[in-house]
Coordinates of C-alpha atoms in Angstrom, one line a residue:
X1 CA 85.9 36.4 -17.7
X2 CA 82.1 36.1 -16.6
X3 CA 79.8 38.7 -15.9
X4 CA 76.0 38.0 -14.5
X5 CA 73.8 40.9 -15.3
X6 CA 70.2 41.4 -13.4
X7 CA 67.2 43.4 -13.8
X8 CA 65.5 43.5 -10.9
X9 CA 61.4 44.7 -10.2
X10 CA 59.6 46.3 -11.2
X11 CA 59.1 47.4 -14.5
X12 CA 56.0 46.2 -16.6
X13 CA 56.2 42.7 -17.5
X14 CA 55.5 42.8 -21.2
X15 CA 58.6 42.5 -22.7
X16 CA 62.2 42.6 -22.2
X17 CA 63.8 45.8 -21.3
X18 CA 66.8 46.7 -23.7
X19 CA 69.4 47.6 -20.7
X20 CA 70.9 43.9 -20.6
X21 CA 70.4 42.6 -24.1
X22 CA 72.7 45.3 -25.1
X23 CA 75.2 45.0 -22.9
X24 CA 75.2 41.4 -23.0
X25 CA 75.4 41.9 -26.9
X26 CA 78.7 43.9 -26.8
X27 CA 80.4 41.5 -23.8
X28 CA 79.8 38.6 -25.7
X29 CA 81.3 40.2 -28.9
X30 CA 84.5 40.7 -26.8
X31 CA 84.7 37.4 -25.6
X32 CA 83.1 37.8 -22.1
X33 CA 80.7 35.0 -20.9
X34 CA 77.4 36.7 -19.8
X35 CA 74.5 35.1 -17.9
X36 CA 71.4 37.4 -18.1
X37 CA 68.7 37.4 -15.8
X38 CA 65.1 39.2 -15.8
X39 CA 64.4 39.1 -12.5
X40 CA 61.4 41.3 -12.8
X41 CA 59.9 38.6 -15.1
X42 CA 60.7 35.8 -12.7
X43 CA 59.2 37.2 -10.0
X44 CA 56.0 38.0 -11.8
X45 CA 56.2 34.5 -13.2
X46 CA 56.8 33.0 -9.7
X47 CA 54.4 35.1 -8.0
X48 CA 51.3 34.2 -10.4
X49 CA 51.1 30.4 -9.2
X50 CA 49.1 28.7 -7.3
X51 CA 51.6 27.1 -4.9
X52 CA 52.8 30.7 -3.9
X53 CA 49.2 32.3 -3.7
X54 CA 48.2 29.4 -1.2
X55 CA 51.8 30.0 0.4
X56 CA 50.6 33.8 1.0
X57 CA 47.0 32.8 2.2
X58 CA 48.8 30.2 4.6
X59 CA 50.8 33.2 6.1
X60 CA 48.1 35.9 6.1
X61 CA 46.1 33.1 8.1
X62 CA 48.6 32.4 10.7
X63 CA 49.3 36.3 11.0
X64 CA 45.7 37.7 10.9
X65 CA 43.3 34.9 11.4
X66 CA 40.2 35.4 13.3
X67 CA 42.1 33.3 16.4
X68 CA 45.4 35.8 16.3
X69 CA 43.5 38.8 15.4
X70 CA 42.9 40.2 19.0
X71 CA 46.2 38.8 20.3
X72 CA 47.8 40.6 17.3
X73 CA 46.3 43.8 17.9
X74 CA 47.0 44.2 21.4
X75 CA 51.1 42.8 20.7
X76 CA 51.8 44.9 17.9
X77 CA 49.5 48.2 18.2
X78 CA 52.5 50.1 16.6
X79 CA 53.0 47.7 13.4
X80 CA 51.1 49.0 10.2
X81 CA 48.9 46.3 9.3
X82 CA 46.1 46.0 6.2
X83 CA 42.7 47.3 7.0
X84 CA 40.1 45.1 8.2
X85 CA 38.2 45.2 5.0
X86 CA 41.2 44.0 3.0
X87 CA 41.8 41.0 5.3
X88 CA 38.6 40.3 5.1
X89 CA 38.4 40.5 1.2
X90 CA 41.8 38.3 0.8
X91 CA 40.4 35.8 3.4
X92 CA 37.1 35.5 1.5
X93 CA 38.5 35.5 -2.1
X94 CA 42.4 34.4 -1.4
X95 CA 41.2 30.4 -2.1
X96 CA 39.2 31.0 -5.2
X97 CA 42.2 33.6 -6.8
X98 CA 44.8 30.9 -6.2
X99 CA 42.9 28.4 -8.0
X100 CA 42.3 30.9 -11.0
X101 CA 45.8 32.7 -11.5
X102 CA 47.4 30.2 -13.7
X103 CA 44.9 29.9 -15.9
X104 CA 44.7 33.8 -15.7
X105 CA 48.5 34.3 -16.7
X106 CA 47.6 31.6 -19.4
X107 CA 45.1 33.9 -21.0
X108 CA 47.2 37.1 -21.0
X109 CA 49.7 35.2 -22.7
X110 CA 47.4 34.2 -25.7
X111 CA 45.0 35.4 -28.4
X112 CA 42.2 34.8 -25.5
X113 CA 43.3 38.2 -24.3
X114 CA 41.9 39.9 -27.1
X115 CA 38.5 38.4 -26.0
X116 CA 37.2 41.5 -24.0
X117 CA 35.2 39.4 -21.3
X118 CA 38.0 36.5 -20.9
X119 CA 40.7 39.3 -21.4
X120 CA 39.3 41.3 -18.6
X121 CA 39.0 38.5 -15.9
X122 CA 42.2 37.4 -16.5
X123 CA 43.2 40.7 -16.0
X124 CA 41.6 41.2 -12.8
X125 CA 42.5 38.2 -11.5
X126 CA 46.3 38.9 -11.9
X127 CA 45.9 42.7 -10.5
X128 CA 44.0 41.1 -7.2
X129 CA 46.7 38.1 -6.8
X130 CA 49.5 40.8 -6.8
X131 CA 47.2 43.0 -4.3
X132 CA 47.0 39.7 -2.3
X133 CA 50.5 38.7 -2.5
X134 CA 51.7 42.4 -1.0
X135 CA 49.7 42.0 2.2
X136 CA 52.2 39.9 4.1
X137 CA 54.9 42.8 3.1
X138 CA 51.7 45.5 4.0
X139 CA 52.2 48.7 3.4
X140 CA 54.5 47.9 0.4
X141 CA 52.8 46.9 -2.8
X142 CA 54.0 45.2 -5.8
X143 CA 51.7 45.6 -9.1
X144 CA 51.7 45.6 -12.6
X145 CA 53.3 48.8 -12.8
X146 CA 55.3 50.0 -10.3
X147 CA 56.3 48.7 -6.3
X148 CA 55.6 51.4 -3.5
X149 CA 58.1 50.4 -0.6
X150 CA 57.3 50.7 2.7
X151 CA 59.8 54.0 3.1
X152 CA 60.7 56.7 0.9
X153 CA 63.7 55.0 -1.5
X154 CA 65.1 58.2 -2.2
X155 CA 66.4 58.9 1.2
X156 CA 69.4 56.9 1.6
X157 CA 68.5 56.4 5.3
X158 CA 65.3 55.0 4.8
X159 CA 66.8 52.4 2.0
X160 CA 69.8 51.0 3.9
X161 CA 67.1 49.9 6.6
X162 CA 64.4 48.8 3.8
X163 CA 67.0 46.8 2.1
X164 CA 66.8 44.4 5.4
X165 CA 63.6 44.8 6.4
X166 CA 61.9 41.6 6.4
X167 CA 58.5 42.8 7.5
X168 CA 58.0 44.9 4.5
X169 CA 60.7 43.9 1.6
X170 CA 59.1 41.6 -0.6
X171 CA 62.2 40.4 -2.5
X172 CA 64.6 39.7 0.5
X173 CA 63.9 36.5 1.1
X174 CA 62.7 36.1 -2.5
X175 CA 66.3 36.7 -3.7
X176 CA 67.9 34.9 -0.5
X177 CA 66.3 31.7 -1.5
X178 CA 66.8 32.0 -5.2
X179 CA 69.4 34.2 -7.4
X180 CA 71.9 34.7 -5.0
X181 CA 72.4 30.7 -4.6
X182 CA 72.6 30.9 -8.4
X183 CA 75.4 33.9 -8.5
X184 CA 77.4 31.6 -5.6
X185 CA 76.9 28.8 -8.0
X186 CA 78.3 30.6 -11.5
X187 CA 80.8 32.8 -9.4
X188 CA 80.8 35.5 -11.7
X189 CA 84.0 38.1 -11.5
X190 CA 81.4 41.0 -11.8
X191 CA 77.5 40.9 -10.9
X192 CA 76.0 44.2 -13.2
X193 CA 72.5 45.2 -11.6
X194 CA 70.6 47.7 -14.1
X195 CA 68.3 50.5 -12.6
X196 CA 66.7 52.1 -14.8
X197 CA 63.8 53.7 -13.1
X198 CA 63.1 54.6 -9.1
X199 CA 60.6 51.9 -8.4
X200 CA 63.5 49.3 -8.8
X201 CA 65.6 50.6 -6.2
X202 CA 64.9 48.7 -3.5
X203 CA 65.1 45.7 -5.3
X204 CA 68.3 46.3 -7.0
X205 CA 70.0 47.5 -3.7
X206 CA 68.7 44.8 -1.8
X207 CA 70.4 42.0 -3.9
X208 CA 73.8 44.0 -3.7
X209 CA 73.0 43.6 -0.1
X210 CA 72.3 39.7 0.0
X211 CA 75.4 39.4 -2.0
X212 CA 77.6 41.2 0.5
X213 CA 75.8 39.4 2.9
X214 CA 76.5 36.4 1.8
X215 CA 80.2 36.6 1.4
X216 CA 80.3 36.2 -2.5
X217 CA 83.4 37.4 -3.9
X218 CA 82.5 39.4 -6.8
X219 CA 82.5 43.2 -7.6
X220 CA 78.8 44.5 -7.5
X221 CA 78.0 47.1 -10.1
X222 CA 74.8 49.2 -10.4
X223 CA 73.9 51.2 -13.4
X224 CA 71.3 52.3 -15.6
X225 CA 69.3 55.9 -16.0
X226 CA 68.2 55.9 -12.7
X227 CA 71.9 55.7 -11.1
X228 CA 73.0 58.0 -14.0
X229 CA 70.7 60.7 -12.5
X230 CA 72.0 59.9 -8.9
X231 CA 75.7 60.4 -9.9
X232 CA 76.1 63.7 -8.1
X233 CA 74.3 62.6 -4.8
X234 CA 76.4 59.2 -5.0
X235 CA 79.3 60.9 -4.1
X236 CA 77.8 62.2 -0.7
X237 CA 76.5 59.2 0.5
X238 CA 79.6 56.9 1.6
X239 CA 77.2 54.2 3.0
X240 CA 75.7 53.0 0.2
X241 CA 79.2 51.7 -0.9
X242 CA 78.5 49.3 1.7
X243 CA 76.3 47.5 -0.6
X244 CA 77.7 48.1 -3.9
X245 CA 81.6 48.4 -5.3
X246 CA 80.7 50.7 -8.2
X247 CA 78.5 52.3 -10.2
X248 CA 78.4 52.8 -14.0
X249 CA 77.4 56.0 -14.8
X250 CA 75.9 57.1 -18.6
X251 CA 76.5 54.6 -21.2
X252 CA 78.0 51.5 -20.1
X253 CA 78.8 49.0 -22.9
X254 CA 83.0 50.3 -22.9
X255 CA 82.9 50.7 -19.2
X256 CA 81.2 47.6 -18.1
X257 CA 83.7 45.7 -20.5
X258 CA 86.9 47.5 -18.9
X259 CA 85.3 46.9 -15.3
X260 CA 85.3 43.1 -16.0
X261 CA 88.8 43.3 -17.5
X262 CA 90.2 45.0 -14.7
X263 CA 88.5 42.7 -12.0
X264 CA 89.2 39.9 -13.4
X265 CA 93.0 40.6 -13.8
X266 CA 93.0 42.2 -10.4
X267 CA 94.1 45.8 -11.8
X268 CA 93.2 49.1 -10.6
X269 CA 89.7 50.6 -11.4
X270 CA 91.3 54.4 -12.0
X271 CA 91.2 53.8 -15.5
X272 CA 87.5 52.1 -16.2
X273 CA 85.5 55.3 -17.7
X274 CA 82.3 56.3 -16.5
X275 CA 83.0 54.9 -13.0
X276 CA 81.7 55.8 -9.5
X277 CA 83.6 53.6 -7.0
X278 CA 84.7 53.0 -3.7
X279 CA 88.4 53.0 -2.9
X280 CA 89.3 52.4 0.9
X281 CA 87.3 55.6 2.9
X282 CA 87.0 57.6 -0.6
X283 CA 84.7 57.7 -3.3
X284 CA 86.2 58.1 -7.0
X285 CA 84.8 59.3 -9.8
X286 CA 86.4 58.5 -13.7
X287 CA 86.3 60.6 -16.6
X288 CA 83.7 59.8 -18.7
X289 CA 84.3 58.1 -21.8
X290 CA 83.2 59.1 -25.4
X291 CA 79.6 57.7 -26.1
X292 CA 80.2 54.6 -28.6
X293 CA 78.2 55.6 -31.6
X294 CA 75.2 53.2 -32.2
X295 CA 76.1 51.9 -35.9
X296 CA 79.2 50.7 -34.1
X297 CA 76.9 48.5 -31.5
X298 CA 76.2 44.8 -31.9
X299 CA 72.0 43.8 -32.1
X300 CA 70.6 43.2 -28.9
X301 CA 71.1 40.0 -27.6
X302 CA 67.8 38.6 -26.0
X303 CA 69.7 34.9 -25.7
X304 CA 69.0 33.8 -22.2
X305 CA 65.7 35.3 -21.7
X306 CA 62.7 33.4 -21.1
X307 CA 61.0 35.0 -24.2
X308 CA 57.7 32.8 -24.1
X309 CA 56.7 33.8 -20.6
X310 CA 56.1 38.0 -20.9
X311 CA 52.7 38.9 -20.0
X312 CA 51.8 39.7 -23.2
X313 CA 49.5 38.1 -25.9
X314 CA 52.2 37.9 -28.5
X315 CA 55.5 38.4 -27.7
X316 CA 57.4 42.4 -28.5
X317 CA 60.5 42.9 -28.7
X318 CA 62.3 46.4 -28.2
X319 CA 64.7 48.0 -30.4
X320 CA 66.4 51.1 -30.9
X321 CA 67.0 53.5 -34.3
X322 CA 68.9 56.0 -32.6
X323 CA 70.5 57.1 -28.9
X324 CA 69.8 60.3 -27.6
X325 CA 67.3 62.6 -28.9
X326 CA 67.9 64.5 -32.0
X327 CA 66.0 67.4 -30.4
X328 CA 67.1 67.3 -27.1
X329 CA 65.8 71.2 -26.0
X330 CA 62.7 70.7 -23.9
X331 CA 62.2 72.4 -20.7
X332 CA 60.9 69.4 -18.6
X333 CA 62.8 66.7 -20.1
X334 CA 66.1 65.6 -18.8
X335 CA 67.6 63.2 -21.4
X336 CA 71.2 63.5 -21.4
X337 CA 71.1 64.0 -17.3
X338 CA 72.5 67.1 -17.6
X339 CA 75.3 66.3 -19.6
X340 CA 76.0 67.1 -23.0
X341 CA 74.0 64.1 -24.9
X342 CA 76.0 62.9 -28.4
X343 CA 73.1 61.8 -30.6
X344 CA 73.8 59.0 -33.0
X345 CA 71.3 56.9 -35.2
X346 CA 71.0 54.1 -37.4
X347 CA 70.7 54.4 -41.2
X348 CA 67.4 52.9 -42.2
X349 CA 69.2 50.1 -43.9
X350 CA 70.7 49.1 -40.7
X351 CA 67.4 49.5 -38.4
X352 CA 65.5 47.2 -41.0
X353 CA 68.4 44.7 -41.1
X354 CA 68.1 44.5 -37.0
X355 CA 64.3 44.2 -37.5
X356 CA 64.3 41.4 -40.1
X357 CA 67.2 39.7 -37.6
X358 CA 64.9 39.6 -34.6
X359 CA 61.9 38.4 -36.9
X360 CA 63.9 35.5 -38.5
X361 CA 66.0 34.3 -34.9
X362 CA 63.1 35.1 -32.2
X363 CA 60.1 34.6 -34.8
X364 CA 58.8 37.9 -33.4
X365 CA 56.4 39.8 -35.4
X366 CA 56.2 43.2 -33.1
X367 CA 59.0 45.5 -32.4
X368 CA 58.4 48.5 -29.9
X369 CA 61.0 51.2 -30.7
X370 CA 62.0 52.6 -27.4
X371 CA 63.9 55.8 -29.1
X372 CA 62.8 59.4 -27.1
X373 CA 61.8 60.2 -30.6
X374 CA 62.4 58.3 -34.0
X375 CA 63.7 60.6 -36.6
X376 CA 61.6 61.9 -39.5
X377 CA 64.3 60.9 -42.0
X378 CA 64.3 56.9 -40.3
X379 CA 60.6 57.0 -40.8
X380 CA 60.4 57.7 -44.1
X381 CA 63.8 55.8 -45.5
X382 CA 62.8 52.6 -43.5
X383 CA 58.9 52.7 -45.1
X384 CA 59.9 51.8 -48.4
X385 CA 62.7 49.1 -47.2
X386 CA 59.8 47.1 -45.1
X387 CA 57.2 47.5 -48.0
X388 CA 59.4 45.7 -50.3
X389 CA 60.4 42.9 -47.9
X390 CA 56.7 42.0 -47.2
X391 CA 56.4 44.1 -44.0
X392 CA 56.1 41.2 -42.2
X393 CA 56.5 43.4 -38.7
X394 CA 54.0 45.4 -37.0
X395 CA 55.9 48.1 -35.0
X396 CA 55.4 51.5 -33.0
X397 CA 57.3 54.3 -31.5
X398 CA 57.6 57.9 -30.4
X399 CA 58.0 60.8 -32.8
X400 CA 57.5 64.6 -32.3
X401 CA 54.7 66.1 -34.4
X402 CA 57.1 67.7 -37.0
X403 CA 55.9 69.5 -40.3
X404 CA 57.7 67.0 -42.8
X405 CA 55.4 64.1 -41.3
X406 CA 52.6 64.3 -43.5
X407 CA 49.7 61.9 -45.3
X408 CA 52.0 60.4 -47.9
X409 CA 55.0 59.7 -45.2
X410 CA 51.7 58.6 -42.8
X411 CA 50.4 56.1 -45.2
X412 CA 53.6 55.0 -46.7
X413 CA 54.7 53.5 -43.0
X414 CA 51.6 52.1 -41.8
X415 CA 51.9 50.0 -45.2
X416 CA 55.4 49.6 -43.8
X417 CA 53.4 48.2 -40.5
X418 CA 53.6 51.1 -38.3
X419 CA 50.5 50.2 -36.3
X420 CA 51.0 52.7 -33.2
X421 CA 52.8 56.6 -33.3
X422 CA 53.3 58.0 -29.7
X423 CA 53.5 61.6 -29.7
X424 CA 54.4 64.0 -27.2
X425 CA 51.7 66.6 -27.3
X426 CA 52.4 68.0 -23.7
X427 CA 50.3 71.2 -23.9
X428 CA 48.0 72.7 -26.6
X429 CA 48.8 76.1 -25.9
X430 CA 51.5 77.7 -27.9
X431 CA 52.6 80.2 -25.5
X432 CA 53.3 77.2 -22.9
X433 CA 54.8 75.2 -25.6
X434 CA 57.1 78.0 -26.5
X435 CA 57.8 78.3 -22.5
X436 CA 58.6 74.8 -22.8
X437 CA 61.4 75.1 -26.1
X438 CA 58.8 72.3 -27.2
X439 CA 59.6 73.5 -30.9
X440 CA 56.3 72.0 -32.0
X441 CA 53.1 73.9 -33.9
X442 CA 49.9 73.7 -33.0
X443 CA 48.6 73.7 -36.8
X444 CA 50.8 70.9 -37.5
X445 CA 49.7 68.7 -34.3
X446 CA 46.0 69.1 -35.5
X447 CA 47.2 68.2 -39.3
X448 CA 49.3 64.9 -38.2
X449 CA 46.5 63.8 -35.7
X450 CA 43.9 63.6 -38.3
X451 CA 46.4 62.5 -40.9
X452 CA 47.9 59.9 -39.2
X453 CA 44.3 58.5 -38.0
X454 CA 43.3 58.5 -41.7
X455 CA 46.1 56.4 -42.7
X456 CA 44.7 53.6 -39.8
X457 CA 47.6 54.5 -37.1
X458 CA 46.7 54.4 -33.7
X459 CA 47.7 57.9 -32.1
X460 CA 48.7 58.1 -28.4
X461 CA 49.6 61.3 -26.8
X462 CA 51.6 62.2 -24.1
X463 CA 50.4 65.9 -22.2
X464 CA 50.7 67.3 -18.5
X465 CA 49.0 70.1 -16.8
X466 CA 51.3 72.8 -14.7
X467 CA 54.4 73.9 -16.6
X468 CA 55.5 76.7 -15.0
X469 CA 53.6 79.9 -16.0
X470 CA 50.8 77.8 -17.2
X471 CA 47.4 79.3 -16.4
X472 CA 44.0 77.8 -16.0
X473 CA 43.4 79.4 -19.3
X474 CA 46.1 77.7 -21.1
X475 CA 45.2 74.3 -19.6
X476 CA 41.6 74.9 -20.6
X477 CA 43.4 75.4 -24.3
X478 CA 44.9 71.9 -24.0
X479 CA 41.5 70.5 -23.0
X480 CA 39.7 72.1 -25.6
X481 CA 42.5 70.9 -28.3
X482 CA 41.5 67.2 -27.3
X483 CA 38.1 67.4 -27.1
X484 CA 38.1 69.1 -30.8
X485 CA 40.4 66.3 -32.0
X486 CA 38.2 63.3 -30.2
X487 CA 38.1 61.3 -33.1
X488 CA 41.9 61.5 -33.8
X489 CA 43.3 60.3 -30.5
X490 CA 42.8 56.8 -29.1
X491 CA 45.0 57.0 -26.1
X492 CA 46.7 59.2 -23.8
X493 CA 49.1 59.4 -20.5
X494 CA 48.3 62.3 -18.7
X495 CA 50.3 63.9 -15.7
X496 CA 50.8 67.0 -13.9
X497 CA 54.4 68.9 -14.3
X498 CA 57.3 67.1 -12.4
X499 CA 60.6 68.8 -11.6
X500 CA 63.0 66.5 -12.6
X501 CA 66.6 66.3 -11.7
X502 CA 69.1 67.4 -14.3
X503 CA 65.9 68.8 -16.4
X504 CA 66.9 72.5 -17.7
X505 CA 63.7 73.9 -15.8
X506 CA 65.7 72.1 -13.0
X507 CA 69.1 73.5 -14.1
X508 CA 68.2 77.1 -14.6
X509 CA 64.9 77.6 -12.7
X510 CA 64.6 81.1 -13.1
X511 CA 65.1 81.0 -16.8
X512 CA 61.5 78.8 -16.4
X513 CA 59.8 81.3 -13.6
X514 CA 60.7 79.0 -11.0
X515 CA 61.5 81.1 -7.9
X516 CA 62.5 78.3 -5.7
X517 CA 63.6 74.3 -5.8
X518 CA 63.0 72.5 -2.3
X519 CA 65.6 70.2 -1.7
X520 CA 64.7 68.4 1.4
X521 CA 68.0 67.1 3.3
X522 CA 66.4 63.9 4.0
X523 CA 65.5 63.1 0.5
X524 CA 69.4 63.0 -0.2
X525 CA 68.6 60.6 -3.7
X526 CA 65.8 62.4 -4.6
X527 CA 65.5 62.7 -8.5
X528 CA 62.0 65.2 -8.1
X529 CA 61.8 68.3 -6.0
X530 CA 59.1 70.5 -4.7
X531 CA 59.2 73.7 -6.4
X532 CA 57.2 77.3 -6.5
X533 CA 56.7 79.3 -9.5
X534 CA 56.6 83.3 -10.2
X535 CA 53.3 83.4 -12.1
X536 CA 50.6 80.9 -13.3
X537 CA 49.4 77.7 -11.6
X538 CA 50.9 76.4 -8.1
X539 CA 51.7 72.3 -8.5
X540 CA 48.8 71.6 -6.6
X541 CA 46.3 73.4 -8.5
X542 CA 47.8 71.5 -11.6
X543 CA 47.3 68.5 -9.7
X544 CA 43.7 69.5 -9.2
X545 CA 42.9 70.0 -12.8
X546 CA 45.0 66.8 -13.8
X547 CA 42.4 65.0 -11.1
X548 CA 39.4 66.3 -12.4
X549 CA 40.0 66.0 -16.2
X550 CA 40.9 62.0 -15.2
X551 CA 37.3 62.1 -13.4
X552 CA 35.9 63.0 -16.5
X553 CA 36.9 60.3 -18.5
X554 CA 34.7 58.1 -20.1
X555 CA 34.9 54.1 -18.8
X556 CA 36.6 51.9 -20.9
X557 CA 34.7 48.5 -20.8
X558 CA 37.8 46.6 -21.4
X559 CA 40.8 48.6 -19.8
X560 CA 43.3 46.0 -19.9
X561 CA 44.6 47.1 -23.2
X562 CA 45.1 50.7 -21.9
X563 CA 47.6 50.1 -19.3
X564 CA 51.0 49.8 -20.9
X565 CA 52.5 51.1 -24.1
X566 CA 52.9 47.1 -25.0
X567 CA 49.2 46.2 -24.7
X568 CA 48.0 49.4 -26.6
X569 CA 50.3 48.6 -29.0
X570 CA 49.7 45.2 -29.7
X571 CA 45.8 46.3 -29.3
X572 CA 46.3 48.4 -32.2
X573 CA 47.9 46.0 -34.1
X574 CA 44.9 43.5 -33.4
X575 CA 42.2 46.0 -34.5
X576 CA 44.2 46.4 -37.5
X577 CA 44.3 43.2 -38.4
X578 CA 40.5 42.8 -38.1
X579 CA 39.7 46.0 -40.0
X580 CA 38.0 47.5 -36.9
X581 CA 38.5 51.1 -36.5
X582 CA 40.5 52.1 -33.5
X583 CA 38.1 53.4 -30.7
X584 CA 38.6 57.4 -30.0
X585 CA 39.6 58.0 -26.5
X586 CA 37.5 60.5 -25.3
X587 CA 34.3 58.7 -26.5
X588 CA 32.5 55.7 -25.1
X589 CA 33.6 52.8 -26.3
X590 CA 31.2 50.2 -28.4
X591 CA 31.5 47.1 -27.0
X592 CA 33.0 44.5 -29.7
X593 CA 31.2 41.3 -30.1

């Protein structure tokens, strides 16, 4: 039995995603041969080379060069082309960027990243090279944090066109020249494509399309959070099953194992749990398997992934202390995807054992917990265990503003290696938090931010404007709170409320003051929806408040440290090692020597 697991673009290529290592460990435990490939990392690594960039320049000159420009405009009046000023920039800077790109990539992977000016030059070079590499596929755009396709990937009609569109699909020829030949050579029984997010949908389905186009005799299945969110729409879009053979929803370990066994032995798929699959002209949906408790799952297996090639100055690896969310009530959040979630967590001793195994096996000194929220119990209990071992690992992750988290706990986890905490602030209006069923109190939020800063921990906060019923006055309370706590907040992720599929607000709109949710029939794979509210700010007003707040933020002299969770985490660790205080997010940052 052989499986090839593929992780498609786009995901920020700073560390591996947990999806493939988790599945790989489980399958290998049961005797399945697994090849895991992080195609997201591979495409960034291949694009950011001098050879690739010079080939991009050749394509642009051939298509848009001065001699061809007039003819191109006359012959392709309806074809979308990059703006003239963008092409002028490309022709003026392309050769220099091609010359610089590999050195820039080397800086991103070294301690030189923390040299502010040098790291910034490297970061800008990488950003501009990705912009340049996207121009032959305009208006599609591949960048570090996302991928914008040339059309809506939440429309099955458009998605089915885009997977075949050589003009705008940057992945099509890239996969055809590379991984498809590898699949043909390896002859796996099953190819599993992980799609955790919407920006990966086109690349994932392009892979599936190319496997079918090549006539390779393997079963193609997709899975991941984005697929789980689409479990109902998938049953109504039979055309997608011309690209894939099945979809695994929710937890995938046991389902994928049973699928591999069924395919390898030619058995029916009817007994494979958590599976949506094509059966002749029908789409079948199998029952969900009871989720395995995390304590019974093996340590994620990163063997086979090129750990030295991620675009980060130090290798970080992801890990989980728990599955699901121990609170699980927030109205804006779709954890569990509308299905009763079974929360399970590791004991502190198991968490520390897994951390130390990664440390000893891979030499990793930075671990980023990908939990929805680490429980206070695990925060408290892992601290003395790590301290006793000499705290060889620096770590960070998300947690909630819980009353039980006090200065004593924060001091102990800092001593045990905690360098960053990500808090879901969401709003600083108590009535709005109550409407969200957030379960947090302003007093505890204020105290914890101050005590965490005093302990030496980098505080990152998430918040957004426009939850149904929020007024401008409520939004102003959030802004006031942020400025009142300027010394205690070091970075933030800001947004406006999104009506996400399967969140409580989506499932029970009337309970949250939503009078209508607009479902566009052309967006049959949508996970976000337009809506209208009975009271408070309309969605467009919330977006305006967000944009005005963003405009008011002070510039960062070295913004490269703030563009991803991993960079923020590593920067916080770097400053702590140097004994440098963490710069407040809402104050102008001093330029460090």
